[in-house]
Amino acid sequence: MKTTPLKTRFAPSPTGLMHFGNLRTALFNYLYAKRHNGIFLLRIEDTDTARSTEEHERSIQEDLKWMGLEWQEGPYYQSKRIELYENYYSKLEEMGALYPCFCTEAQLAIARKVQLQSGKPPRYPGTCRHLNANEIEQKKKAGIPYTFRFRIQSKELIEFEDVIKGPQRFDSEHIGDFIIRRGDGTASFMFCNAIDDAEMGVTHALRGDDHLTNTPRQILILKALKLPIPQYGHFPTILGPDGKPLSKRNGSRSIQELRKEGFHPLAIINYLARLGHTDSEVALQSLEALSTRFDLKKISQSPARYDVQQLMFWQKEAMRKCTWQECWRQVELFEPELKKMIPENERQNFIEVIQSNIVLPSEASQWAQAFYASELNFTEEDEKILMAVGSPFFETAIALLSDPNISFQSFVADLQQRTGLKGKNFFMPLRLIVTGQKEGPELAKFLNLMGYESVKQRFNSALKIIYTQKTHTGSL
Ligand code: GLU
């Protein structure tokens, strides 16, 4: 017996760039299909010609590929399926389940206002529902633009099991006859989205819960046309840190922006896979591994909150887990001048020393400066720290570093013993002299990479700086 494969889909409208919200929808659909050896399909919902652009469509595909969310079917373009939708309109017309509506936006706005004022939920009042063939003909002849509305046939309860939110029920009485073809002749989202899910054999339509109230309408369309109804599942939305829906204003970023800043795709994926979905695994995971544990039951019922700290955590993890070659590729992509600065045979060492200290590849630049710049710049506060340790610290270090065979451990031990400095009072100035920073990669590795001769030079130039300072301040 042939079993139909599980099929999910991502159905973006190319009216903007990809953000966390739609990327998470794509990711969850991808993971669910992969988990069940199913098919993940891409459908571009571009019937709204006024708002859809090719540029957005291209960037959506680029983002998905960059993330590794490869689809097995599609991309389908709704703009190329008009004939199919027309056929279904004809079928509905024959059944009397569709009628032309000549109401203008202004008339509809008044009706909505009146209903709201009398405490009723706004719905289409049915003005054009009972026009006879003659009246329709006359209005058409007069050139009045019209939409098509789906006729709600009877009073019924529309019930379905949401695979995420559980049982749902809607009363058809509360749903007014709704538009399924726009005034410009294009198919409305409500219509072609439902038709395509059925036509394409989509078994699971998983999407944001802003679509939950569309679902009973779409079920009515599919039922009328005797088309298969997919299982619907609606994810709670993502909120910003302020509790308002996530938007540009409260921190949402486009995937393109993140890519340009040097975020790693796996960081974004690992973050989103845990945004509103519990995953007990705390380590960075591949898409494959994430899919093995992806479960609709683990999707939270309450809205998820975007947290930039979490995103940065996963970004740091992703940087740490890269091979040195991968990490270098990122670094040279974002900071191309480092190719000139860092000799080829030192790149592996350089990356290995700094890898766990950078979150974004652009930060490598600061460390390259620390390694390769002939002079370091100190802030006033740094200079104060250096002056406080006193010149014996410098002189002893320079003497010790003249022995090319000294190990880092004995250098540190001898210098501590001879200066009497310990802990932070010892390591902070040492780090500052060698790297120009108060915090950073492991010092032993740093010193080895630089070589003692360069370290000695750093001590000499730092010493010069404090001498100059002391002369200025008269403390010599
Ligand atoms: N084109 C719709 C959107 O971008 C798709 C909704 C759905 O997944 O059914 O919101």
Coordinates of C-alpha atoms and ligand atoms in Angstrom, one line a residue:
M1 CA 0.0 0.0 0.0
K2 CA 1.3 3.4 -1.0
T3 CA 1.4 5.9 1.9
T4 CA 1.3 9.6 1.3
P5 CA 4.4 11.3 2.6
L6 CA 4.1 13.9 5.3
K7 CA 4.5 17.3 3.6
T8 CA 5.0 20.7 5.2
R9 CA 5.4 24.0 3.5
F10 CA 6.8 27.5 3.9
A11 CA 4.6 29.9 2.1
P12 CA 6.0 33.4 2.3
S13 CA 4.5 36.5 0.7
P14 CA 7.5 38.3 -0.9
T15 CA 6.5 41.7 0.5
G16 CA 9.4 42.2 2.8
L17 CA 12.7 40.8 4.1
M18 CA 12.8 37.6 6.3
H19 CA 12.8 38.3 10.0
F20 CA 12.9 36.0 13.1
G21 CA 9.1 35.4 12.9
N22 CA 8.9 34.0 9.3
L23 CA 12.3 32.3 9.6
R24 CA 11.1 30.4 12.7
T25 CA 8.0 29.3 10.8
A26 CA 10.2 28.0 7.9
L27 CA 12.6 26.3 10.4
F28 CA 9.8 24.5 12.3
N29 CA 8.2 23.3 9.1
Y30 CA 11.6 22.2 7.9
L31 CA 12.5 20.3 11.1
Y32 CA 9.1 18.7 11.3
A33 CA 9.3 17.4 7.7
K34 CA 12.8 16.2 8.3
R35 CA 12.0 14.5 11.5
H36 CA 9.3 12.4 9.8
N37 CA 11.2 11.8 6.5
G38 CA 8.7 14.0 4.8
I39 CA 8.9 16.8 2.2
F40 CA 9.4 20.5 2.9
L41 CA 7.9 22.6 0.1
L42 CA 8.5 26.2 -0.8
R43 CA 5.6 28.3 -2.2
I44 CA 5.9 31.9 -3.0
E45 CA 2.5 33.6 -2.3
D46 CA 2.9 36.5 -4.7
T47 CA -0.7 37.2 -5.9
D48 CA -0.7 40.6 -4.2
T49 CA 1.1 42.2 -7.1
A50 CA 1.1 45.6 -5.6
R51 CA 3.2 44.6 -2.6
S52 CA 5.2 41.6 -3.9
T53 CA 8.7 42.2 -5.3
E54 CA 11.2 40.0 -7.1
E55 CA 13.9 41.4 -4.9
H56 CA 12.2 40.2 -1.8
E57 CA 11.5 36.8 -3.3
R58 CA 15.2 36.4 -4.2
S59 CA 16.3 37.4 -0.8
I60 CA 13.9 34.9 0.9
Q61 CA 15.4 32.1 -1.2
E62 CA 18.9 33.3 -0.5
D63 CA 18.2 33.4 3.3
L64 CA 16.7 29.9 3.3
K65 CA 19.7 28.5 1.4
W66 CA 22.2 30.3 3.6
M67 CA 20.4 28.7 6.6
G68 CA 20.6 25.3 5.0
L69 CA 16.8 25.1 4.9
E70 CA 16.7 23.4 1.5
W71 CA 13.3 22.5 0.2
Q72 CA 12.5 19.3 -1.7
E73 CA 9.6 20.7 -3.8
G74 CA 9.1 24.1 -5.4
P75 CA 9.4 27.0 -5.5
Y76 CA 5.9 27.3 -6.7
Y77 CA 4.7 30.7 -7.6
Q78 CA 1.0 31.5 -7.1
S79 CA 1.2 34.2 -9.7
K80 CA 1.7 31.4 -12.3
R81 CA -1.4 29.4 -11.1
I82 CA -4.1 31.8 -11.9
E83 CA -5.9 29.4 -14.3
L84 CA -6.2 26.9 -11.6
Y85 CA -7.8 29.4 -9.2
E86 CA -10.2 30.5 -12.0
N87 CA -11.3 26.9 -12.4
Y88 CA -12.2 26.7 -8.8
Y89 CA -14.0 30.0 -8.8
S90 CA -16.1 28.6 -11.7
K91 CA -16.9 25.5 -9.6
L92 CA -18.0 27.6 -6.6
E93 CA -20.1 29.8 -8.9
E94 CA -21.9 26.7 -10.3
M95 CA -22.6 25.6 -6.8
G96 CA -23.9 29.0 -5.8
A97 CA -21.1 29.3 -3.2
L98 CA -19.7 32.5 -4.5
Y99 CA -21.2 35.9 -5.5
P100 CA -19.9 39.2 -6.8
C101 CA -19.8 42.0 -4.3
F102 CA -20.0 45.6 -5.6
C103 CA -19.6 47.3 -2.2
T104 CA -17.0 50.0 -2.1
E105 CA -14.4 50.4 0.7
A106 CA -16.3 53.4 2.0
Q107 CA -19.6 51.5 2.3
L108 CA -17.8 48.6 4.0
A109 CA -16.2 51.0 6.5
I110 CA -19.5 52.5 7.4
A111 CA -21.0 49.0 8.0
R112 CA -18.1 48.0 10.2
K113 CA -18.5 51.2 12.2
V114 CA -22.2 50.7 12.8
Q115 CA -21.6 47.1 13.9
L116 CA -18.9 48.1 16.3
Q117 CA -21.0 50.9 17.8
S118 CA -23.8 48.5 18.5
G119 CA -21.3 46.1 20.2
K120 CA -21.3 43.5 17.4
P121 CA -18.2 42.0 15.9
P122 CA -17.7 43.5 12.4
R123 CA -18.6 41.2 9.5
Y124 CA -19.9 41.6 6.0
P125 CA -23.6 42.6 6.3
G126 CA -24.5 40.6 3.2
T127 CA -25.5 43.7 1.0
C128 CA -24.7 41.9 -2.3
R129 CA -25.6 38.4 -1.2
H130 CA -29.1 38.5 -2.7
L131 CA -28.6 40.4 -5.9
N132 CA -30.4 38.6 -8.8
A133 CA -28.8 37.8 -12.1
N134 CA -30.3 40.9 -13.7
E135 CA -29.0 43.3 -11.0
I136 CA -25.6 41.7 -11.2
E137 CA -25.5 42.1 -15.0
Q138 CA -26.5 45.7 -14.8
K139 CA -23.8 46.6 -12.3
K140 CA -21.2 44.8 -14.3
K141 CA -22.3 46.6 -17.4
A142 CA -22.0 49.9 -15.6
G143 CA -18.4 49.0 -15.0
I144 CA -18.6 48.9 -11.2
P145 CA -15.6 47.0 -9.9
Y146 CA -16.4 43.8 -7.9
T147 CA -14.8 41.2 -5.7
F148 CA -16.0 37.6 -5.2
R149 CA -17.3 36.6 -1.8
F150 CA -17.6 33.1 -0.5
R151 CA -21.2 32.5 0.6
I152 CA -21.5 30.9 4.1
Q153 CA -24.2 28.4 3.3
S154 CA -25.5 27.3 6.6
K155 CA -25.2 27.8 10.3
E156 CA -22.6 25.3 11.4
L157 CA -19.8 24.7 13.9
I158 CA -16.4 24.4 12.3
E159 CA -14.2 22.2 14.4
F160 CA -10.7 21.1 14.0
E161 CA -7.8 19.8 16.0
D162 CA -4.9 22.2 16.0
V163 CA -1.8 20.1 16.2
I164 CA -0.2 22.7 18.4
K165 CA -3.1 24.4 20.2
G166 CA -5.5 21.5 20.5
P167 CA -9.3 21.5 19.7
Q168 CA -10.7 24.6 18.1
R169 CA -14.3 25.5 17.3
F170 CA -15.7 28.4 15.4
D171 CA -19.4 29.3 14.7
S172 CA -20.0 30.1 11.0
E173 CA -22.6 32.6 12.2
H174 CA -19.8 34.8 13.3
I175 CA -18.0 34.6 10.0
G176 CA -19.4 37.0 7.4
D177 CA -19.2 36.1 3.7
F178 CA -15.5 36.8 2.9
I179 CA -13.6 37.9 -0.1
I180 CA -11.9 35.2 -2.1
R181 CA -11.1 37.2 -5.2
R182 CA -9.9 40.8 -5.0
G183 CA -11.3 43.7 -7.0
D184 CA -8.3 43.5 -9.4
G185 CA -9.1 39.9 -10.2
T186 CA -6.3 38.4 -8.2
A187 CA -6.9 35.5 -5.8
S188 CA -7.0 36.5 -2.2
F189 CA -4.6 34.9 0.3
M190 CA -7.5 33.1 2.0
F191 CA -8.4 31.3 -1.2
C192 CA -5.2 30.4 -3.0
N193 CA -3.4 29.5 0.2
A194 CA -6.1 26.9 0.9
I195 CA -6.4 25.6 -2.6
D196 CA -2.7 25.2 -3.0
D197 CA -2.3 23.3 0.3
A198 CA -4.9 20.9 -1.0
E199 CA -3.5 20.7 -4.6
M200 CA 0.0 20.3 -3.4
G201 CA -0.8 17.5 -1.0
V202 CA 0.4 19.5 2.1
T203 CA -0.4 17.4 5.1
H204 CA 0.6 19.9 7.8
A205 CA 0.1 23.6 7.5
L206 CA 2.1 25.0 10.4
R207 CA 2.1 28.8 10.7
G208 CA 1.9 31.7 13.1
D209 CA -1.2 32.1 15.2
D210 CA -2.1 35.4 13.4
H211 CA -3.6 33.0 10.9
L212 CA -5.7 31.0 13.4
T213 CA -9.0 32.9 12.5
N214 CA -8.4 32.3 8.8
T215 CA -8.4 28.6 9.3
P216 CA -12.2 28.0 9.7
R217 CA -12.7 30.1 6.5
Q218 CA -10.2 28.0 4.6
I219 CA -11.8 24.8 5.9
L220 CA -15.2 26.0 4.6
I221 CA -13.6 26.6 1.1
L222 CA -12.0 23.2 1.0
K223 CA -15.1 21.4 2.3
A224 CA -17.2 23.1 -0.4
L225 CA -14.8 22.0 -3.1
K226 CA -14.4 18.5 -1.6
L227 CA -10.7 19.0 -1.4
P228 CA -8.5 17.5 1.3
I229 CA -8.0 19.5 4.4
P230 CA -4.5 19.6 5.9
Q231 CA -3.8 19.4 9.6
Y232 CA -3.4 22.9 10.8
G233 CA -1.0 24.0 13.6
H234 CA -0.5 27.6 14.9
F235 CA 2.6 28.7 16.8
P236 CA 2.2 31.4 19.4
T237 CA 3.8 34.7 18.2
I238 CA 7.2 36.0 19.2
L239 CA 7.1 39.1 21.4
G240 CA 9.8 41.6 21.9
P241 CA 11.5 42.2 25.3
D242 CA 8.9 44.8 26.1
G243 CA 6.0 42.3 25.7
K244 CA 4.8 43.8 22.5
P245 CA 4.8 41.9 19.2
L246 CA 8.3 41.6 17.9
S247 CA 9.0 44.3 15.3
K248 CA 11.9 46.5 14.2
R249 CA 11.1 48.9 17.0
N250 CA 11.7 46.4 19.8
G251 CA 14.7 44.5 18.4
S252 CA 13.6 42.4 15.4
R253 CA 16.4 42.1 12.8
S254 CA 16.2 41.0 9.2
I255 CA 18.2 37.8 8.4
Q256 CA 20.0 39.8 5.8
E257 CA 21.2 42.3 8.4
L258 CA 22.4 39.5 10.7
R259 CA 24.3 37.9 7.8
K260 CA 26.0 41.2 6.9
E261 CA 27.1 41.5 10.5
G262 CA 28.7 38.1 10.5
F263 CA 26.3 36.0 12.4
H264 CA 26.7 32.2 11.8
P265 CA 23.6 30.5 10.4
L266 CA 23.8 27.7 13.0
A267 CA 23.7 30.3 15.7
I268 CA 20.4 31.8 14.4
I269 CA 19.0 28.3 13.9
N270 CA 19.9 27.1 17.3
Y271 CA 18.4 30.2 18.9
L272 CA 15.2 30.0 16.9
A273 CA 14.8 26.2 17.4
R274 CA 14.6 27.0 21.1
L275 CA 12.4 30.1 20.8
G276 CA 9.0 28.8 21.9
H277 CA 10.1 25.2 21.6
T278 CA 11.8 23.4 24.4
D279 CA 15.0 21.4 23.7
S280 CA 16.8 19.8 26.6
E281 CA 20.0 19.7 24.6
V282 CA 22.1 22.6 25.6
A283 CA 24.9 22.2 23.1
L284 CA 25.0 23.7 19.6
Q285 CA 23.3 21.3 17.2
S286 CA 23.3 20.7 13.5
L287 CA 20.0 21.0 11.7
E288 CA 20.0 17.2 11.4
A289 CA 20.4 16.8 15.2
L290 CA 17.8 19.5 16.0
S291 CA 15.3 17.7 13.7
T292 CA 15.6 14.4 15.6
R293 CA 14.2 16.1 18.8
F294 CA 11.8 18.5 17.2
D295 CA 8.3 17.8 18.6
L296 CA 5.1 19.8 18.1
K297 CA 4.2 18.8 21.7
K298 CA 7.2 20.8 22.9
I299 CA 5.9 24.0 21.5
S300 CA 4.9 26.4 24.2
Q301 CA 1.3 27.6 24.4
S302 CA 2.3 31.1 25.4
P303 CA 4.2 33.6 23.3
A304 CA 7.9 33.4 23.1
R305 CA 10.1 36.4 24.0
Y306 CA 13.0 37.5 21.9
D307 CA 16.2 37.8 23.9
V308 CA 19.3 39.2 22.2
Q309 CA 21.5 37.8 24.9
Q310 CA 20.5 34.3 24.0
L311 CA 21.2 34.9 20.3
M312 CA 24.6 36.2 21.2
F313 CA 25.2 33.1 23.4
W314 CA 24.5 30.8 20.4
Q315 CA 26.6 33.0 18.2
K316 CA 29.5 32.6 20.6
E317 CA 29.0 28.9 20.6
A318 CA 28.9 28.7 16.9
M319 CA 32.2 30.6 16.6
R320 CA 33.8 28.4 19.2
K321 CA 32.7 25.2 17.4
C322 CA 34.0 26.2 14.0
T323 CA 37.2 24.6 12.7
W324 CA 40.0 27.2 12.5
Q325 CA 39.7 27.3 8.7
E326 CA 36.0 28.0 8.9
C327 CA 36.6 30.7 11.4
W328 CA 39.4 32.3 9.3
R329 CA 37.1 32.3 6.3
Q330 CA 34.6 34.3 8.3
V331 CA 37.3 36.6 9.6
E332 CA 38.8 37.3 6.2
L333 CA 35.4 37.9 4.7
F334 CA 34.5 40.5 7.2
E335 CA 38.0 42.0 7.8
P336 CA 39.8 41.6 4.5
E337 CA 42.7 43.8 5.5
L338 CA 43.7 41.0 8.0
K339 CA 44.9 38.9 5.0
K340 CA 47.7 41.4 4.5
M341 CA 48.4 41.8 8.2
I342 CA 48.6 38.1 9.2
P343 CA 51.1 35.9 7.4
E344 CA 49.6 32.6 6.1
N345 CA 51.7 30.4 8.3
E346 CA 50.4 32.2 11.4
R347 CA 46.7 32.2 10.7
Q348 CA 45.9 28.9 12.4
N349 CA 47.7 30.0 15.6
F350 CA 46.1 33.4 15.4
I351 CA 42.6 31.9 15.1
E352 CA 43.2 29.3 17.8
V353 CA 44.3 31.9 20.2
I354 CA 41.4 34.3 19.7
Q355 CA 38.5 32.0 18.7
S356 CA 36.9 31.7 22.1
N357 CA 37.2 35.4 22.7
I358 CA 35.3 36.7 19.7
V359 CA 31.6 36.6 19.1
L360 CA 31.5 38.2 15.7
P361 CA 34.2 37.8 13.1
S362 CA 34.8 41.6 12.9
E363 CA 36.2 41.5 16.5
A364 CA 39.2 39.6 15.2
S365 CA 40.5 42.9 14.0
Q366 CA 41.1 44.2 17.5
W367 CA 43.2 41.1 18.3
A368 CA 45.2 41.3 15.1
Q369 CA 46.1 44.9 16.1
A370 CA 47.1 43.6 19.5
F371 CA 49.4 41.0 17.9
Y372 CA 50.8 42.8 15.0
A373 CA 50.8 46.6 15.7
S374 CA 54.2 48.0 16.3
E375 CA 52.9 50.3 19.1
L376 CA 49.8 49.9 21.3
N377 CA 47.7 52.8 22.3
F378 CA 46.7 53.1 25.9
T379 CA 43.9 55.0 27.5
E380 CA 44.6 57.4 30.3
E381 CA 43.2 54.8 32.7
D382 CA 45.5 52.1 31.3
E383 CA 48.4 54.4 31.7
K384 CA 47.5 54.9 35.4
I385 CA 47.5 51.1 35.9
L386 CA 50.9 50.8 34.2
M387 CA 52.4 53.6 36.2
A388 CA 51.2 52.0 39.4
V389 CA 53.2 48.8 38.9
G390 CA 56.5 50.8 38.8
S391 CA 59.5 50.4 36.5
P392 CA 61.1 47.3 38.2
F393 CA 58.2 45.3 36.8
F394 CA 59.2 46.4 33.3
E395 CA 63.0 46.1 33.8
T396 CA 62.7 42.6 35.3
A397 CA 60.4 41.4 32.5
I398 CA 62.7 42.7 29.9
A399 CA 65.7 41.0 31.5
L400 CA 63.8 37.7 31.8
L401 CA 62.6 37.8 28.2
S402 CA 66.1 38.1 27.0
D403 CA 66.5 34.4 27.7
P404 CA 65.0 32.8 24.6
N405 CA 64.4 29.5 26.3
I406 CA 62.4 30.7 29.2
S407 CA 58.9 29.2 29.5
F408 CA 55.8 31.2 30.1
Q409 CA 55.4 29.6 33.5
S410 CA 58.8 30.4 34.7
F411 CA 58.6 33.9 33.2
V412 CA 55.4 34.5 35.3
A413 CA 56.8 32.8 38.4
D414 CA 60.1 34.7 38.4
L415 CA 58.4 38.1 37.6
Q416 CA 55.9 37.6 40.4
Q417 CA 58.6 36.6 42.9
R418 CA 60.8 39.5 42.0
T419 CA 58.1 42.2 42.0
G420 CA 56.0 40.8 44.8
L421 CA 52.8 41.4 42.7
K422 CA 50.1 38.8 42.6
G423 CA 46.7 38.0 41.1
K424 CA 44.9 40.8 39.4
N425 CA 47.6 43.3 40.3
F426 CA 50.0 41.2 38.4
F427 CA 48.0 39.9 35.4
M428 CA 46.1 43.0 34.5
P429 CA 49.2 45.2 33.8
L430 CA 50.9 42.2 32.1
R431 CA 48.0 41.7 29.8
L432 CA 47.7 45.4 29.1
I433 CA 51.4 45.6 28.2
V434 CA 51.3 42.6 25.9
T435 CA 47.8 42.9 24.3
G436 CA 46.7 46.5 24.9
Q437 CA 43.5 45.1 26.5
K438 CA 42.5 44.3 30.1
E439 CA 40.8 41.1 29.2
G440 CA 41.2 38.6 26.4
P441 CA 42.6 35.3 25.2
E442 CA 44.9 33.1 27.3
L443 CA 48.1 34.9 27.8
A444 CA 50.5 32.0 27.4
K445 CA 49.1 31.3 23.9
F446 CA 49.2 35.0 23.1
L447 CA 52.9 35.3 24.1
N448 CA 53.9 32.2 22.2
L449 CA 52.2 33.5 19.1
M450 CA 53.9 36.8 19.3
G451 CA 57.3 35.5 20.2
Y452 CA 59.4 36.8 23.1
E453 CA 61.2 39.3 21.0
S454 CA 58.0 41.2 20.2
V455 CA 56.8 40.9 23.8
K456 CA 60.1 42.4 24.9
Q457 CA 59.5 45.3 22.5
R458 CA 56.0 45.8 24.0
F459 CA 57.6 46.1 27.5
N460 CA 60.1 48.6 26.1
S461 CA 57.5 50.8 24.5
A462 CA 55.2 50.7 27.5
L463 CA 58.2 51.6 29.7
K464 CA 58.9 54.6 27.4
I465 CA 55.2 55.7 27.8
I466 CA 55.4 55.7 31.6
Y467 CA 58.7 57.5 31.6
T468 CA 57.2 60.2 29.4
Q469 CA 54.2 60.4 31.7
K470 CA 56.2 60.6 34.8
T471 CA 58.4 63.4 33.3
H472 CA 55.2 65.3 32.4
T473 CA 53.7 64.9 35.8
G474 CA 57.0 65.5 37.6
S475 CA 56.9 62.3 39.5
L476 CA 60.4 61.3 38.3
Ligands
GLU1 N1 1.7 34.0 2.8 C1 1.3 33.8 4.2 C2 2.2 34.6 5.1 O1 3.3 35.0 4.7 C3 1.3 32.4 4.5 C4 0.5 31.9 5.7 C5 0.5 30.4 5.8 O2 1.6 29.9 6.2 O3 -0.5 29.8 5.6 O4 1.7 35.0 6.2

